[in-house]
Structure formats: structure tokens, C-alpha cells
Amino acid sequence: MKAPLLLLVFAVVSCVHRPQYYAAADVEAEECLSGIFSEVVAVPLETNGLCRLGEVRQVKCDGGDIFVWSENGIYRFDRTGKFKNRLSIDTGCHVSDFALNPGQKQVMILDNIQQLHGVGYGGQALFRMDLGKEAPRQTILDIACYDNSLWMAVERLMPDCHFEKRLVRMDFSGQAEADYGLIEVDLGRFSLSGSHSLELSVSGNGIYAYAPFSPKETILQDTLRLLSGNMLPPAGKPGTLHVMPVRTSGRFLFASYRKNVSEKENYLFLYDRKKDRAYPLRGFRDDFYQTGLVKNLHALDLHGREYGYCKSGKEVARAFPGRSETANPVLFLLKLPA
């Protein structure tokens, strides 16, 4: 009798810890935005001769300010979409990344020759640092301002000719304060480390890097391993910080992988820790403004409290009749419930 009884106990325990699925693990579905997000606000970005936007590469928000990186400029709007000013570096170099320093109301703009430009929210130039001068064998992957410091994720060519990812903390004069190894979290399976888009993020009081390196076939099991092993940030060995395949946003874990050259590998993934529910999705259906399918979302702040996406032309015609097809895009701001 003991063996059947033990089997019954194990079966009950496995059922208790099995997450609910919005769809079967191998089937992607569509979920309405209203089923996940507590608020969706449309911000029609003003269009005039001073702020003609091209492809929107990145959006970041701080309070009532919205910063949009498009082409070679960064444009500042308010929460109604009114254009405020353009931030530029005026050196002939191209913008390669930017970060907000809300405490000082500054924008840190990284150019393509690894110079960092400090610019006030109003557009005034404040300082310039050459970050590549002291470390010519490294590439800066991402920058962020957190805990009154500048953080840089870098990839370095080491003396033995292998590449290593590091996270460097420095003050705003360029003095290094700390240096950490950046390692992919152990997912308990074999994987080939590769080049992935990487974003610095914050969870609680810890900083980590988010890169969607889990393929769609394993993102669910990888997420369950992170949860069961208590491996979410800021967990890590001394002197190292993790690269995570999901972004932590309070009760939600989120991943979004997009590559135009390989559409079949693209995915959206959301895991609700409160409901113990997984959402493997091909996109969110916009039932607020009827703009169609939302296939990609971007975090607009380090903590992932707010997400956003842009749409324009015919996709916004229903919500904004009469808006020109050549007008700047409409930015949609989404908040996750607590």
C-alpha cells in the first residue's frame, strides 16, 4: 500500500505546483491588452518641422517627460505628446544608446565612438567623457543610471583572446567604483552563449541584465526553473551579476524576442506569479484603441513598471480619425497591475 500512496502524494504535489497556462505550452495565442494591463494611455506625438521622427529605436520615461530616440536625435515630449525640445550631441557622431538620470534631470547619450555626453533635459550640454580611451578593447553594450552611479555593460577582449561580459559601476566623473562579471543564469541545460541584445534592469535593490536568450521552446521551463530555484535577481555569486532571460516587473516576468530575419523564432512571454499563470503569446490584441496586434513591447523604465509601443498610419486611423499618415507615431503607454 505504501507505493501507491506515495505515488498519489507525488501526483497531488505536482498538480499543486503546476502553473496554469493561457494556452498549451506549444500553442501561441492572442490575449487582449485589457486582460493583462491595468491601464493603456495613447499619446499622439506632436508633428512639426522640428521633430520629424523616423524609425523609433527607443523610448524612456521620467515622470511627465517622454524621450524618444529616432534617427540621430533624441526628442523630448510631455505626457500629452506636446513636443518640448530636441537633444543632440552636435559632434558628427551617431547616437548608439542613451539613459536617463532622473535625480539630476540629465540624459546620458552614448555615441558610436564611445563618448558619453551629459545633456540637461532642456537640451543644454553639460559634459563629455571618452569611455573608450582607457579601454580600447571593449564594446559598450548598454548604459544605465542607478543608485547615483553610471553602469555600463561591456564586452571585453581578454588577453587569451576570449570575450567576456562585465558590468562596470562608475561615478559621473568617469572614476570606476566596482566591476562585476556578467554571466548567464544557470538554466540547467546546455546552451551556446551568443550575442544577444542586452538591457540593464533593476529588481528591488539589485541591478541585473536582461537578454532574451531562451528560445520559445524553453522559455516556460526556464522560467519555472528560475522560480523553483529562487534564482531571480539579485541572486548571484559574489563578484558576479546575472544575465536573465526574463525581465522582472513586480509580480510579472516578461520576455520579448524579435528578429525580422527569423519570424518563426519570435515570441512574447508573460508569467503572472500571483496567479501562477503563463502566457505564451504571438501578440496582444489591442482592445483599447483597436490598433491591431501588438507583437513587441519595451520597458520604459529600469524597473519595468511601464511598457510601451508605437503605431502610426492606418493602424491608428480608427482611434485618431483624420491623423495624417505621415504624422509622428502614437505612443501607447501600458501599466501592469500590482
Tab-separated table of C-alpha atoms in Angstrom:
chain	number	residue	atom	x	y	z
A	1	MET	CA	0.000	0.000	0.000
A	2	LYS	CA	2.889	2.399	0.622
A	3	ALA	CA	3.998	2.615	-3.002
A	4	PRO	CA	0.549	3.581	-4.418
A	5	LEU	CA	0.104	6.040	-1.547
A	6	LEU	CA	3.437	7.709	-2.316
A	7	LEU	CA	2.565	7.907	-5.999
A	8	LEU	CA	-0.723	9.573	-5.096
A	9	VAL	CA	1.057	12.126	-2.893
A	10	PHE	CA	3.557	12.943	-5.651
A	11	ALA	CA	0.744	13.305	-8.152
A	12	VAL	CA	-1.132	15.733	-5.893
A	13	VAL	CA	2.017	17.782	-5.213
A	14	SER	CA	2.863	18.003	-8.912
A	15	CYS	CA	-0.662	19.223	-9.651
A	16	VAL	CA	-0.472	21.858	-6.932
A	17	HIS	CA	2.797	23.256	-8.313
A	18	ARG	CA	1.851	23.057	-11.956
A	19	PRO	CA	1.188	26.539	-13.376
A	20	GLN	CA	-1.969	27.359	-15.250
A	21	TYR	CA	-1.458	28.008	-18.946
A	22	TYR	CA	-3.282	30.542	-21.018
A	23	ALA	CA	-2.599	28.192	-23.914
A	24	ALA	CA	-0.960	24.818	-24.306
A	25	ALA	CA	2.808	25.032	-23.956
A	26	ASP	CA	3.348	24.509	-27.689
A	27	VAL	CA	0.482	26.741	-28.883
A	28	GLU	CA	0.713	30.512	-29.136
A	29	ALA	CA	-2.456	32.504	-28.622
A	30	GLU	CA	-3.525	36.135	-28.552
A	31	GLU	CA	-4.518	37.918	-25.360
A	32	CYS	CA	-6.367	41.221	-25.146
A	33	LEU	CA	-4.424	44.075	-23.569
A	34	SER	CA	-7.261	44.584	-21.079
A	35	GLY	CA	-6.765	41.034	-19.825
A	36	ILE	CA	-3.262	41.885	-18.582
A	37	PHE	CA	-2.663	45.619	-18.300
A	38	SER	CA	-4.476	47.841	-15.815
A	39	GLU	CA	-4.135	50.980	-17.939
A	40	VAL	CA	-3.343	51.878	-21.554
A	41	VAL	CA	-2.886	55.546	-22.495
A	42	ALA	CA	-2.430	56.815	-26.045
A	43	VAL	CA	-0.003	59.700	-26.558
A	44	PRO	CA	-0.186	61.166	-30.100
A	45	LEU	CA	3.282	62.632	-30.559
A	46	GLU	CA	3.203	66.131	-32.000
A	47	THR	CA	4.469	66.553	-35.554
A	48	ASN	CA	6.215	69.715	-36.740
A	49	GLY	CA	9.332	70.784	-38.620
A	50	LEU	CA	11.499	70.446	-35.507
A	51	CYS	CA	10.524	66.905	-34.582
A	52	ARG	CA	10.007	64.795	-37.665
A	53	LEU	CA	10.589	61.283	-36.372
A	54	GLY	CA	11.829	58.375	-38.413
A	55	GLU	CA	12.100	54.855	-37.044
A	56	VAL	CA	11.638	54.898	-33.270
A	57	ARG	CA	14.519	52.972	-31.725
A	58	GLN	CA	13.946	53.507	-28.028
A	59	VAL	CA	11.610	55.302	-25.619
A	60	LYS	CA	12.256	56.144	-21.958
A	61	CYS	CA	10.069	57.975	-19.458
A	62	ASP	CA	10.664	60.001	-16.306
A	63	GLY	CA	7.579	61.423	-14.636
A	64	GLY	CA	5.929	63.805	-17.101
A	65	ASP	CA	8.778	63.589	-19.628
A	66	ILE	CA	8.989	61.201	-22.568
A	67	PHE	CA	12.255	60.803	-24.502
A	68	VAL	CA	12.145	59.257	-27.976
A	69	TRP	CA	15.316	58.207	-29.812
A	70	SER	CA	14.764	58.351	-33.545
A	71	GLU	CA	17.302	58.581	-36.354
A	72	ASN	CA	20.205	60.578	-34.895
A	73	GLY	CA	18.337	62.605	-32.333
A	74	ILE	CA	16.551	62.293	-29.026
A	75	TYR	CA	13.288	64.174	-28.762
A	76	ARG	CA	11.533	65.213	-25.569
A	77	PHE	CA	7.732	65.264	-25.304
A	78	ASP	CA	5.358	65.675	-22.392
A	79	ARG	CA	2.685	63.144	-21.420
A	80	THR	CA	0.154	64.737	-23.769
A	81	GLY	CA	2.519	64.341	-26.737
A	82	LYS	CA	3.469	68.020	-26.944
A	83	PHE	CA	6.988	68.496	-28.326
A	84	LYS	CA	9.347	70.179	-25.853
A	85	ASN	CA	12.846	70.126	-27.372
A	86	ARG	CA	15.470	68.074	-29.186
A	87	LEU	CA	18.636	66.816	-27.534
A	88	SER	CA	21.673	66.455	-29.751
A	89	ILE	CA	25.417	65.917	-29.342
A	90	ASP	CA	26.471	68.009	-32.369
A	91	THR	CA	29.775	66.185	-32.923
A	92	GLY	CA	29.040	64.457	-36.212
A	93	CYS	CA	28.821	61.127	-34.356
A	94	HIS	CA	25.786	58.879	-34.194
A	95	VAL	CA	23.778	58.094	-31.079
A	96	SER	CA	24.218	54.455	-30.067
A	97	ASP	CA	22.391	54.433	-26.695
A	98	PHE	CA	21.011	56.719	-24.013
A	99	ALA	CA	19.972	56.596	-20.376
A	100	LEU	CA	18.083	58.888	-18.014
A	101	ASN	CA	19.491	60.214	-14.753
A	102	PRO	CA	16.228	61.374	-13.134
A	103	GLY	CA	17.821	62.630	-9.916
A	104	GLN	CA	19.820	65.250	-11.841
A	105	LYS	CA	17.365	65.684	-14.739
A	106	GLN	CA	20.079	64.660	-17.165
A	107	VAL	CA	20.218	62.464	-20.243
A	108	MET	CA	23.357	60.378	-20.802
A	109	ILE	CA	23.917	59.959	-24.548
A	110	LEU	CA	26.470	57.424	-25.803
A	111	ASP	CA	27.803	57.955	-29.310
A	112	ASN	CA	29.288	55.460	-31.747
A	113	ILE	CA	32.894	56.200	-30.741
A	114	GLN	CA	32.145	55.513	-27.050
A	115	GLN	CA	31.973	59.113	-25.901
A	116	LEU	CA	29.387	59.825	-23.212
A	117	HIS	CA	27.585	63.174	-23.363
A	118	GLY	CA	25.709	64.588	-20.384
A	119	VAL	CA	22.796	66.743	-21.536
A	120	GLY	CA	20.175	68.512	-19.435
A	121	TYR	CA	16.511	67.765	-20.046
A	122	GLY	CA	16.250	71.202	-21.658
A	123	GLY	CA	18.998	70.337	-24.170
A	124	GLN	CA	21.981	72.138	-22.640
A	125	ALA	CA	25.347	70.352	-22.968
A	126	LEU	CA	26.861	69.611	-19.540
A	127	PHE	CA	29.923	67.400	-20.000
A	128	ARG	CA	31.623	64.846	-22.219
A	129	MET	CA	33.615	61.736	-21.256
A	130	ASP	CA	35.664	59.474	-23.508
A	131	LEU	CA	34.783	55.991	-22.246
A	132	GLY	CA	36.787	54.173	-24.905
A	133	LYS	CA	40.106	55.918	-24.273
A	134	GLU	CA	41.107	53.813	-21.269
A	135	ALA	CA	39.661	50.539	-22.578
A	136	PRO	CA	40.056	50.325	-26.367
A	137	ARG	CA	39.473	46.540	-26.363
A	138	GLN	CA	35.912	46.736	-25.070
A	139	THR	CA	32.498	47.382	-26.575
A	140	ILE	CA	29.780	49.098	-24.548
A	141	LEU	CA	26.570	47.065	-24.789
A	142	ASP	CA	24.228	49.143	-22.631
A	143	ILE	CA	24.245	52.007	-20.130
A	144	ALA	CA	22.009	52.897	-17.185
A	145	CYS	CA	21.888	55.367	-14.288
A	146	TYR	CA	21.022	53.797	-10.950
A	147	ASP	CA	21.861	54.395	-7.288
A	148	ASN	CA	23.628	57.670	-8.107
A	149	SER	CA	26.092	55.902	-10.420
A	150	LEU	CA	26.606	55.199	-14.088
A	151	TRP	CA	26.504	51.500	-15.018
A	152	MET	CA	27.931	50.080	-18.228
A	153	ALA	CA	27.532	46.564	-19.564
A	154	VAL	CA	30.622	45.901	-21.663
A	155	GLU	CA	32.151	43.084	-23.668
A	156	ARG	CA	35.929	42.838	-23.389
A	157	LEU	CA	38.516	41.014	-25.440
A	158	MET	CA	40.679	39.306	-22.850
A	159	PRO	CA	44.432	38.542	-23.191
A	160	ASP	CA	43.675	34.888	-24.024
A	161	CYS	CA	41.501	36.128	-26.928
A	162	HIS	CA	38.097	35.200	-25.488
A	163	PHE	CA	35.297	37.715	-24.972
A	164	GLU	CA	33.948	38.375	-21.501
A	165	LYS	CA	30.931	40.395	-20.443
A	166	ARG	CA	31.356	42.704	-17.435
A	167	LEU	CA	29.267	45.263	-15.598
A	168	VAL	CA	31.148	48.395	-14.550
A	169	ARG	CA	29.919	50.888	-11.980
A	170	MET	CA	31.427	54.387	-12.100
A	171	ASP	CA	30.745	57.871	-10.831
A	172	PHE	CA	29.790	60.657	-13.206
A	173	SER	CA	33.376	61.864	-13.482
A	174	GLY	CA	34.377	58.537	-15.056
A	175	GLN	CA	36.034	57.030	-11.965
A	176	ALA	CA	35.404	53.261	-11.715
A	177	GLU	CA	33.736	52.194	-8.442
A	178	ALA	CA	33.159	48.467	-8.996
A	179	ASP	CA	33.478	45.782	-11.654
A	180	TYR	CA	31.346	42.624	-11.864
A	181	GLY	CA	31.326	39.588	-14.086
A	182	LEU	CA	28.131	39.216	-16.144
A	183	ILE	CA	27.138	35.571	-16.503
A	184	GLU	CA	24.047	33.908	-17.885
A	185	VAL	CA	21.976	32.390	-15.093
A	186	ASP	CA	22.236	28.595	-14.852
A	187	LEU	CA	19.169	27.137	-16.551
A	188	GLY	CA	20.209	23.528	-16.040
A	189	ARG	CA	20.572	22.773	-19.720
A	190	PHE	CA	23.201	23.047	-22.404
A	191	SER	CA	23.159	26.284	-24.333
A	192	LEU	CA	25.568	28.092	-26.614
A	193	SER	CA	26.384	31.546	-25.321
A	194	GLY	CA	25.833	34.029	-28.096
A	195	SER	CA	25.396	37.674	-28.892
A	196	HIS	CA	22.046	38.969	-27.678
A	197	SER	CA	20.572	42.403	-27.275
A	198	LEU	CA	21.137	43.268	-23.641
A	199	GLU	CA	19.386	45.756	-21.348
A	200	LEU	CA	20.269	46.724	-17.803
A	201	SER	CA	17.335	46.498	-15.402
A	202	VAL	CA	16.585	46.828	-11.701
A	203	SER	CA	14.706	44.434	-9.431
A	204	GLY	CA	14.174	45.547	-5.844
A	205	ASN	CA	17.576	46.825	-4.740
A	206	GLY	CA	19.591	44.864	-7.289
A	207	ILE	CA	20.702	45.516	-10.844
A	208	TYR	CA	20.905	42.771	-13.463
A	209	ALA	CA	20.977	42.391	-17.244
A	210	TYR	CA	18.044	41.188	-19.316
A	211	ALA	CA	18.665	39.423	-22.622
A	212	PRO	CA	16.074	37.133	-24.250
A	213	PHE	CA	18.459	34.210	-24.757
A	214	SER	CA	15.901	31.454	-24.116
A	215	PRO	CA	14.268	30.155	-27.306
A	216	LYS	CA	10.482	29.972	-27.420
A	217	GLU	CA	10.610	26.194	-26.929
A	218	THR	CA	12.233	26.501	-23.497
A	219	ILE	CA	11.194	29.924	-22.133
A	220	LEU	CA	8.469	28.398	-19.955
A	221	GLN	CA	10.592	25.620	-18.433
A	222	ASP	CA	13.458	28.105	-17.950
A	223	THR	CA	11.126	30.469	-16.093
A	224	LEU	CA	9.843	27.667	-13.854
A	225	ARG	CA	13.434	26.710	-13.019
A	226	LEU	CA	14.228	30.314	-12.040
A	227	LEU	CA	11.177	30.393	-9.769
A	228	SER	CA	11.711	26.977	-8.187
A	229	GLY	CA	15.409	27.668	-7.536
A	230	ASN	CA	14.848	31.180	-6.168
A	231	MET	CA	17.285	32.443	-8.809
A	232	LEU	CA	15.638	35.732	-9.701
A	233	PRO	CA	17.672	38.938	-9.136
A	234	PRO	CA	19.529	39.947	-7.102
A	235	ALA	CA	20.666	36.313	-6.589
A	236	GLY	CA	24.214	35.662	-7.768
A	237	LYS	CA	27.681	34.695	-6.651
A	238	PRO	CA	29.903	37.364	-5.048
A	239	GLY	CA	31.574	39.474	-7.720
A	240	THR	CA	29.097	38.464	-10.417
A	241	LEU	CA	25.686	39.566	-11.621
A	242	HIS	CA	23.256	37.623	-13.749
A	243	VAL	CA	22.050	37.936	-17.273
A	244	MET	CA	18.400	36.826	-17.109
A	245	PRO	CA	16.182	35.511	-19.941
A	246	VAL	CA	13.180	37.334	-18.431
A	247	ARG	CA	12.618	40.814	-17.091
A	248	THR	CA	11.137	41.055	-13.589
A	249	SER	CA	8.304	43.556	-13.217
A	250	GLY	CA	6.839	43.063	-9.762
A	251	ARG	CA	4.532	40.078	-9.901
A	252	PHE	CA	5.208	39.577	-13.631
A	253	LEU	CA	8.068	38.029	-15.559
A	254	PHE	CA	8.269	39.173	-19.147
A	255	ALA	CA	10.268	38.360	-22.282
A	256	SER	CA	10.013	39.645	-25.824
A	257	TYR	CA	12.171	38.344	-28.653
A	258	ARG	CA	12.016	39.828	-32.140
A	259	LYS	CA	14.142	39.228	-35.223
A	260	ASN	CA	12.940	40.168	-38.676
A	261	VAL	CA	15.179	37.583	-40.328
A	262	SER	CA	13.616	34.720	-38.381
A	263	GLU	CA	9.940	35.396	-37.723
A	264	LYS	CA	9.243	31.825	-36.622
A	265	GLU	CA	11.517	32.287	-33.606
A	266	ASN	CA	9.786	35.475	-32.420
A	267	TYR	CA	7.733	35.352	-29.245
A	268	LEU	CA	6.121	37.228	-26.404
A	269	PHE	CA	6.022	35.588	-22.998
A	270	LEU	CA	4.417	36.669	-19.737
A	271	TYR	CA	4.288	34.871	-16.403
A	272	ASP	CA	1.996	36.048	-13.603
A	273	ARG	CA	3.497	34.946	-10.266
A	274	LYS	CA	0.371	35.953	-8.346
A	275	LYS	CA	-1.944	33.788	-10.449
A	276	ASP	CA	0.741	31.196	-11.257
A	277	ARG	CA	-0.215	31.526	-14.900
A	278	ALA	CA	1.878	31.501	-18.082
A	279	TYR	CA	1.043	33.286	-21.328
A	280	PRO	CA	2.922	32.093	-24.434
A	281	LEU	CA	1.714	34.639	-26.996
A	282	ARG	CA	2.130	35.674	-30.593
A	283	GLY	CA	0.891	39.102	-29.575
A	284	PHE	CA	-1.572	41.218	-27.615
A	285	ARG	CA	-4.825	42.238	-29.258
A	286	ASP	CA	-5.418	45.953	-28.683
A	287	ASP	CA	-8.990	46.155	-27.417
A	288	PHE	CA	-8.496	49.690	-26.042
A	289	TYR	CA	-7.762	51.599	-29.278
A	290	GLN	CA	-8.255	48.868	-31.917
A	291	THR	CA	-4.792	49.217	-33.460
A	292	GLY	CA	-4.490	45.516	-34.220
A	293	LEU	CA	-1.934	43.053	-32.903
A	294	VAL	CA	0.860	44.268	-30.627
A	295	LYS	CA	3.827	41.999	-31.291
A	296	ASN	CA	6.506	43.723	-29.258
A	297	LEU	CA	6.696	45.719	-26.033
A	298	HIS	CA	9.545	47.691	-24.497
A	299	ALA	CA	10.146	48.619	-20.869
A	300	LEU	CA	10.175	52.395	-20.478
A	301	ASP	CA	11.986	52.472	-17.137
A	302	LEU	CA	14.620	50.402	-15.330
A	303	HIS	CA	12.085	48.702	-13.052
A	304	GLY	CA	9.739	47.664	-15.879
A	305	ARG	CA	6.775	49.420	-14.240
A	306	GLU	CA	5.638	50.812	-17.578
A	307	TYR	CA	5.794	49.375	-21.084
A	308	GLY	CA	5.141	50.923	-24.446
A	309	TYR	CA	4.818	50.506	-28.192
A	310	CYS	CA	4.377	52.825	-31.182
A	311	LYS	CA	1.964	52.635	-34.089
A	312	SER	CA	1.157	55.001	-36.940
A	313	GLY	CA	-0.677	55.391	-40.224
A	314	LYS	CA	-3.664	53.148	-40.885
A	315	GLU	CA	-3.253	51.281	-37.601
A	316	VAL	CA	-4.237	54.383	-35.593
A	317	ALA	CA	-6.860	55.713	-38.028
A	318	ARG	CA	-9.786	54.312	-36.037
A	319	ALA	CA	-8.701	55.859	-32.741
A	320	PHE	CA	-7.426	59.080	-34.324
A	321	PRO	CA	-9.522	59.811	-37.434
A	322	GLY	CA	-8.038	62.489	-39.631
A	323	ARG	CA	-4.481	61.972	-38.378
A	324	SER	CA	-2.063	62.225	-41.290
A	325	GLU	CA	-0.340	59.072	-42.494
A	326	THR	CA	2.962	60.967	-42.331
A	327	ALA	CA	2.398	62.216	-38.787
A	328	ASN	CA	4.638	61.099	-35.963
A	329	PRO	CA	3.592	57.815	-34.377
A	330	VAL	CA	1.212	57.423	-31.490
A	331	LEU	CA	2.946	56.122	-28.370
A	332	PHE	CA	0.920	53.749	-26.205
A	333	LEU	CA	1.850	53.567	-22.524
A	334	LEU	CA	0.869	50.430	-20.598
A	335	LYS	CA	0.928	49.758	-16.863
A	336	LEU	CA	0.949	46.324	-15.263
A	337	PRO	CA	-1.239	45.762	-12.197
A	338	ALA	CA	0.466	45.488	-8.798
